[in-house]
Coordinates of C-alpha atoms in Angstrom, one line a residue:
M1 CA 0.1 102.2 -3.1
I2 CA -1.9 101.8 0.1
S3 CA 1.3 102.4 3.1
R4 CA 1.5 99.6 5.9
P5 CA -0.3 102.1 8.4
E6 CA -3.6 102.4 6.2
K7 CA -3.5 98.4 5.8
V8 CA -4.0 98.4 9.8
Q9 CA -6.6 100.7 10.0
A10 CA -8.6 99.1 7.5
F11 CA -8.2 95.7 9.1
R12 CA -9.3 98.0 12.7
T13 CA -12.3 99.3 11.0
L14 CA -13.5 96.0 9.5
H15 CA -13.4 94.1 12.7
A16 CA -15.5 96.8 14.1
A17 CA -17.9 96.7 11.6
G18 CA -19.6 93.3 11.7
C19 CA -19.1 90.1 10.9
F20 CA -16.1 89.2 7.5
I21 CA -14.6 86.1 6.0
I22 CA -11.0 86.9 5.9
P23 CA -10.1 83.8 2.9
N24 CA -6.8 81.9 3.7
P25 CA -4.4 82.3 0.5
W26 CA -1.4 79.7 0.3
D27 CA 0.4 81.3 -3.1
V28 CA -0.5 85.0 -4.7
A29 CA -2.8 82.9 -7.3
G30 CA -5.1 82.6 -4.8
A31 CA -4.4 86.5 -2.8
R32 CA -4.9 88.0 -6.2
M33 CA -8.6 85.9 -7.0
M34 CA -10.2 86.4 -3.6
A35 CA -9.3 90.2 -4.1
E36 CA -11.0 89.7 -7.8
L37 CA -14.4 88.7 -5.9
G38 CA -14.9 91.2 -3.2
F39 CA -12.9 90.0 0.0
K40 CA -11.6 92.7 2.5
A41 CA -8.7 91.0 4.4
L42 CA -6.5 87.9 3.5
A43 CA -4.5 85.7 6.2
T44 CA -1.5 83.6 5.5
T45 CA -2.3 79.9 7.1
S46 CA 0.3 77.8 7.6
S47 CA -0.9 74.1 7.0
G48 CA -2.3 75.3 3.9
Y49 CA 1.4 76.3 3.4
A50 CA 3.2 73.6 4.8
F51 CA 0.8 70.9 2.7
S52 CA 1.8 73.5 -0.2
R53 CA 5.4 73.2 0.2
G54 CA 6.1 68.9 1.1
R55 CA 6.1 69.8 4.7
K56 CA 4.1 69.3 7.8
D57 CA 1.8 72.3 9.9
G58 CA 2.9 72.6 13.0
A59 CA 6.2 70.6 13.7
N60 CA 8.6 72.7 13.3
D61 CA 8.8 72.0 10.2
V62 CA 8.6 75.5 7.8
S63 CA 10.9 78.4 9.7
R64 CA 10.3 81.8 10.5
D65 CA 11.7 83.2 7.9
E66 CA 10.1 80.7 5.1
S67 CA 7.1 82.0 7.6
L68 CA 7.4 85.4 7.1
A69 CA 8.7 85.8 3.5
Y70 CA 5.3 83.4 2.8
A71 CA 3.1 86.3 4.6
A72 CA 4.9 88.9 3.2
E73 CA 4.8 87.5 -0.5
I74 CA 0.7 87.6 -0.1
A75 CA 0.6 90.7 1.7
A76 CA 2.6 93.2 -1.2
S77 CA 0.1 90.6 -3.8
T78 CA -2.8 93.2 -2.7
T79 CA -3.9 96.0 -1.7
L80 CA -6.1 94.4 1.6
P81 CA -4.8 94.7 5.1
V82 CA -3.2 90.9 5.7
T83 CA -3.0 88.8 9.1
A84 CA -0.2 86.7 9.7
D85 CA -0.4 82.7 10.8
L86 CA 2.9 82.4 12.8
E87 CA 1.6 79.5 15.5
D88 CA 3.8 79.7 17.9
C89 CA 5.7 83.6 16.9
Y90 CA 8.5 80.3 16.3
A91 CA 10.4 81.2 19.5
D92 CA 11.1 80.0 22.5
T93 CA 12.1 82.9 24.8
P94 CA 10.1 86.3 25.4
D95 CA 12.5 88.3 23.3
G96 CA 11.6 86.2 19.9
V97 CA 8.3 86.5 20.4
A98 CA 8.9 90.2 20.1
E99 CA 11.2 90.1 17.5
T100 CA 8.9 87.7 16.1
I101 CA 6.2 90.4 15.9
R102 CA 8.6 93.5 14.5
L103 CA 9.5 91.4 11.7
A104 CA 5.7 91.0 11.2
A105 CA 5.4 94.7 10.7
E106 CA 8.4 94.6 8.5
A107 CA 6.9 92.2 6.4
G108 CA 4.3 94.4 5.8
L109 CA 1.2 92.6 7.6
A110 CA -1.3 94.7 9.4
G111 CA -2.2 91.7 11.8
V112 CA -0.5 88.7 13.3
S113 CA -2.2 85.7 15.5
I114 CA 0.6 83.5 18.5
E115 CA -1.0 80.6 19.5
D116 CA -0.7 78.7 23.1
R117 CA 0.5 75.2 21.2
M118 CA 4.0 74.6 20.6
P119 CA 5.5 71.9 18.5
D120 CA 5.7 69.0 21.1
P121 CA 3.7 65.9 21.2
S122 CA 4.6 65.8 24.8
K123 CA 3.4 68.5 25.8
P124 CA 1.6 70.5 23.0
V125 CA 0.2 73.2 24.8
R126 CA 1.2 75.5 26.8
D127 CA 0.7 75.4 30.5
F128 CA -1.7 78.7 31.8
D129 CA 1.4 81.3 32.9
D130 CA 4.0 80.6 30.0
A131 CA 0.9 81.6 27.7
V132 CA 0.2 84.6 29.1
E133 CA 3.3 85.6 29.9
R134 CA 4.1 85.3 25.8
V135 CA 0.8 86.9 24.6
A136 CA 1.5 90.0 27.2
I137 CA 5.2 90.3 25.3
A138 CA 3.5 90.5 21.6
A139 CA 0.8 92.3 22.8
E140 CA 3.2 95.3 24.1
A141 CA 5.4 94.1 21.0
A142 CA 2.2 95.1 18.8
R143 CA 1.5 98.0 20.4
R144 CA 4.7 99.8 19.3
H145 CA 4.7 98.5 15.7
D146 CA 1.4 98.9 15.0
I147 CA -0.3 95.9 13.9
V148 CA -3.2 93.6 15.2
L149 CA -2.5 91.3 17.6
T150 CA -5.3 88.1 17.8
A151 CA -3.9 85.6 20.3
R152 CA -5.3 81.7 20.8
A153 CA -6.4 79.1 23.3
D154 CA -5.9 76.0 20.7
G155 CA -6.5 73.8 23.9
I156 CA -9.7 72.7 22.9
G157 CA -8.8 72.0 19.9
K158 CA -5.9 69.9 20.5
G159 CA -8.6 68.2 23.4
I160 CA -6.1 69.5 26.4
Y161 CA -8.2 71.7 28.5
D162 CA -12.1 72.7 27.8
L163 CA -14.7 75.3 27.2
D164 CA -13.9 76.8 30.3
E165 CA -10.6 77.4 30.4
A166 CA -10.2 78.5 27.0
I167 CA -12.6 81.3 28.2
R168 CA -9.9 82.3 30.9
R169 CA -7.1 82.5 28.8
L170 CA -8.5 84.7 26.0
K171 CA -10.6 86.6 29.4
R172 CA -6.7 87.5 30.0
F173 CA -5.5 87.9 26.8
Q174 CA -7.6 90.4 26.1
E175 CA -6.8 92.3 29.5
L176 CA -3.3 91.8 27.9
G177 CA -3.9 93.8 25.4
A178 CA -4.9 91.0 21.8
D179 CA -7.3 92.9 19.3
V180 CA -8.4 89.3 18.1
L181 CA -9.6 86.8 20.3
Y182 CA -9.4 82.7 18.5
A183 CA -10.1 79.7 20.0
P184 CA -10.4 76.6 17.4
G185 CA -12.3 73.6 17.9
V186 CA -15.0 75.3 20.0
K187 CA -18.2 72.1 19.3
D188 CA -21.4 73.8 19.1
L189 CA -22.9 77.2 18.0
E190 CA -23.4 77.9 22.4
G191 CA -19.9 76.9 23.2
L192 CA -19.0 80.3 20.5
R193 CA -21.9 82.2 21.8
R194 CA -20.9 81.9 25.8
I195 CA -17.2 82.8 24.3
C196 CA -18.6 86.2 22.5
Q197 CA -20.3 86.7 25.6
S198 CA -17.5 86.6 27.9
V199 CA -14.8 88.9 26.1
D200 CA -15.4 92.5 24.5
A201 CA -12.8 91.7 22.0
P202 CA -13.4 90.6 18.9
V203 CA -13.7 86.4 18.5
N204 CA -12.7 84.7 15.3
H205 CA -13.8 81.2 14.3
V206 CA -11.9 78.7 11.8
L207 CA -14.3 76.7 9.7
G208 CA -12.9 73.1 10.0
Q209 CA -12.2 73.3 13.5
G210 CA -14.7 72.3 15.6
V211 CA -18.8 72.7 15.1
A212 CA -20.0 72.3 11.6
G213 CA -22.7 72.6 9.4
L214 CA -22.7 76.9 10.5
S215 CA -24.2 79.3 8.4
F216 CA -22.6 82.7 7.9
D217 CA -25.9 84.2 9.7
Q218 CA -25.4 81.3 12.7
I219 CA -21.9 82.2 13.3
A220 CA -22.6 86.1 12.9
D221 CA -25.6 86.2 15.4
A222 CA -23.8 84.7 17.9
G223 CA -21.1 87.3 17.7
V224 CA -18.5 86.4 16.1
R225 CA -16.9 88.6 14.0
R226 CA -14.0 87.7 11.9
I227 CA -14.6 84.5 10.2
S228 CA -11.9 82.5 8.9
L229 CA -11.3 79.1 6.7
G230 CA -8.0 78.0 8.1
G231 CA -6.5 75.4 6.4
S232 CA -9.8 74.0 5.2
L233 CA -9.5 75.7 1.7
A234 CA -6.2 74.0 0.5
R235 CA -7.4 71.0 2.2
A236 CA -10.8 71.6 -0.4
A237 CA -8.2 72.8 -2.9
G238 CA -6.1 69.3 -2.6
G239 CA -9.2 67.3 -2.7
A240 CA -10.7 68.5 -5.6
L241 CA -6.8 68.2 -7.1
L242 CA -6.7 64.2 -5.9
A243 CA -10.7 63.9 -7.5
I244 CA -9.5 64.8 -11.4
L245 CA -6.3 63.2 -11.0
R246 CA -7.5 60.2 -9.7
D247 CA -10.4 60.3 -12.6
I248 CA -7.0 60.7 -15.3
A249 CA -5.1 57.9 -13.5
G250 CA -7.7 55.7 -14.5
G251 CA -8.2 57.4 -17.7
G252 CA -10.7 59.2 -18.2
F253 CA -10.0 63.3 -19.0
S254 CA -13.4 65.1 -19.0
S255 CA -12.4 66.3 -15.5
L256 CA -10.2 68.8 -17.3
E257 CA -12.6 69.7 -20.2
S258 CA -14.8 71.9 -17.6
A259 CA -10.9 74.0 -16.5
A260 CA -11.5 77.8 -16.3
S261 CA -10.1 80.2 -18.5
W262 CA -6.6 81.6 -17.7
Q263 CA -8.5 85.2 -18.2
T264 CA -11.7 83.7 -15.9
L265 CA -9.0 82.5 -13.3
R266 CA -6.9 85.9 -13.5
N267 CA -10.1 88.3 -13.3
P268 CA -13.1 85.9 -11.7
S269 CA -16.3 87.7 -11.4
P270 CA -18.3 88.8 -7.3
A271 CA -20.6 86.7 -6.8
V272 CA -24.4 88.7 -7.4

């Protein structure tokens, strides 16, 4: 058994050692497959999990208790450190943010994220001062409970603010004690480079939002330390299932003939 403090330390070491890929499972089978293939850490996906439950992401369709239970299940399924995508920490108040961080640590997680967006279509991103206050509370709670905090500036992807404002927020989040910084939706490689050059903390880049077509080396050379897949993997898997079902609905079954065996799925061989 590996203790949670050991997982936290392993997670911190990963961010200090160079760029790495952190995939996002939405169930235990996927988490174990990822561990077997040699990935060093995992992250939950709020969008992938919501889709798997027939819910909508970012709309309070998944409760804090449900999200933490899902994250705890993933964390218990392998020996890898797991960080949880907990959206805006499912809390309207500073005390609620701190409580979510505490519960994440108790759930066995090595990391947790907090976003400056909120589930309000009329105002999807918080004002600067509001976002800063919440990150300050989260960072204090993360130190108290020894958990790696990722602070997200979501305004670029939501079309609410530009790269300069994202950098302003990320720099303040770093000053407050966020361990990892994250701005989904950056539009180009130069934007990624600017973010990484503007802060000292490790930067996460998520695939499937903003700039596309970049290689691992290009992203790493820009200064990114962590590459997450977000909901992209769940969407890709859902798309593959949709294609198979369309084939079957049309009377064809050839897509099932190449299905992997249960043995292969349980014990996949790492890529050479």
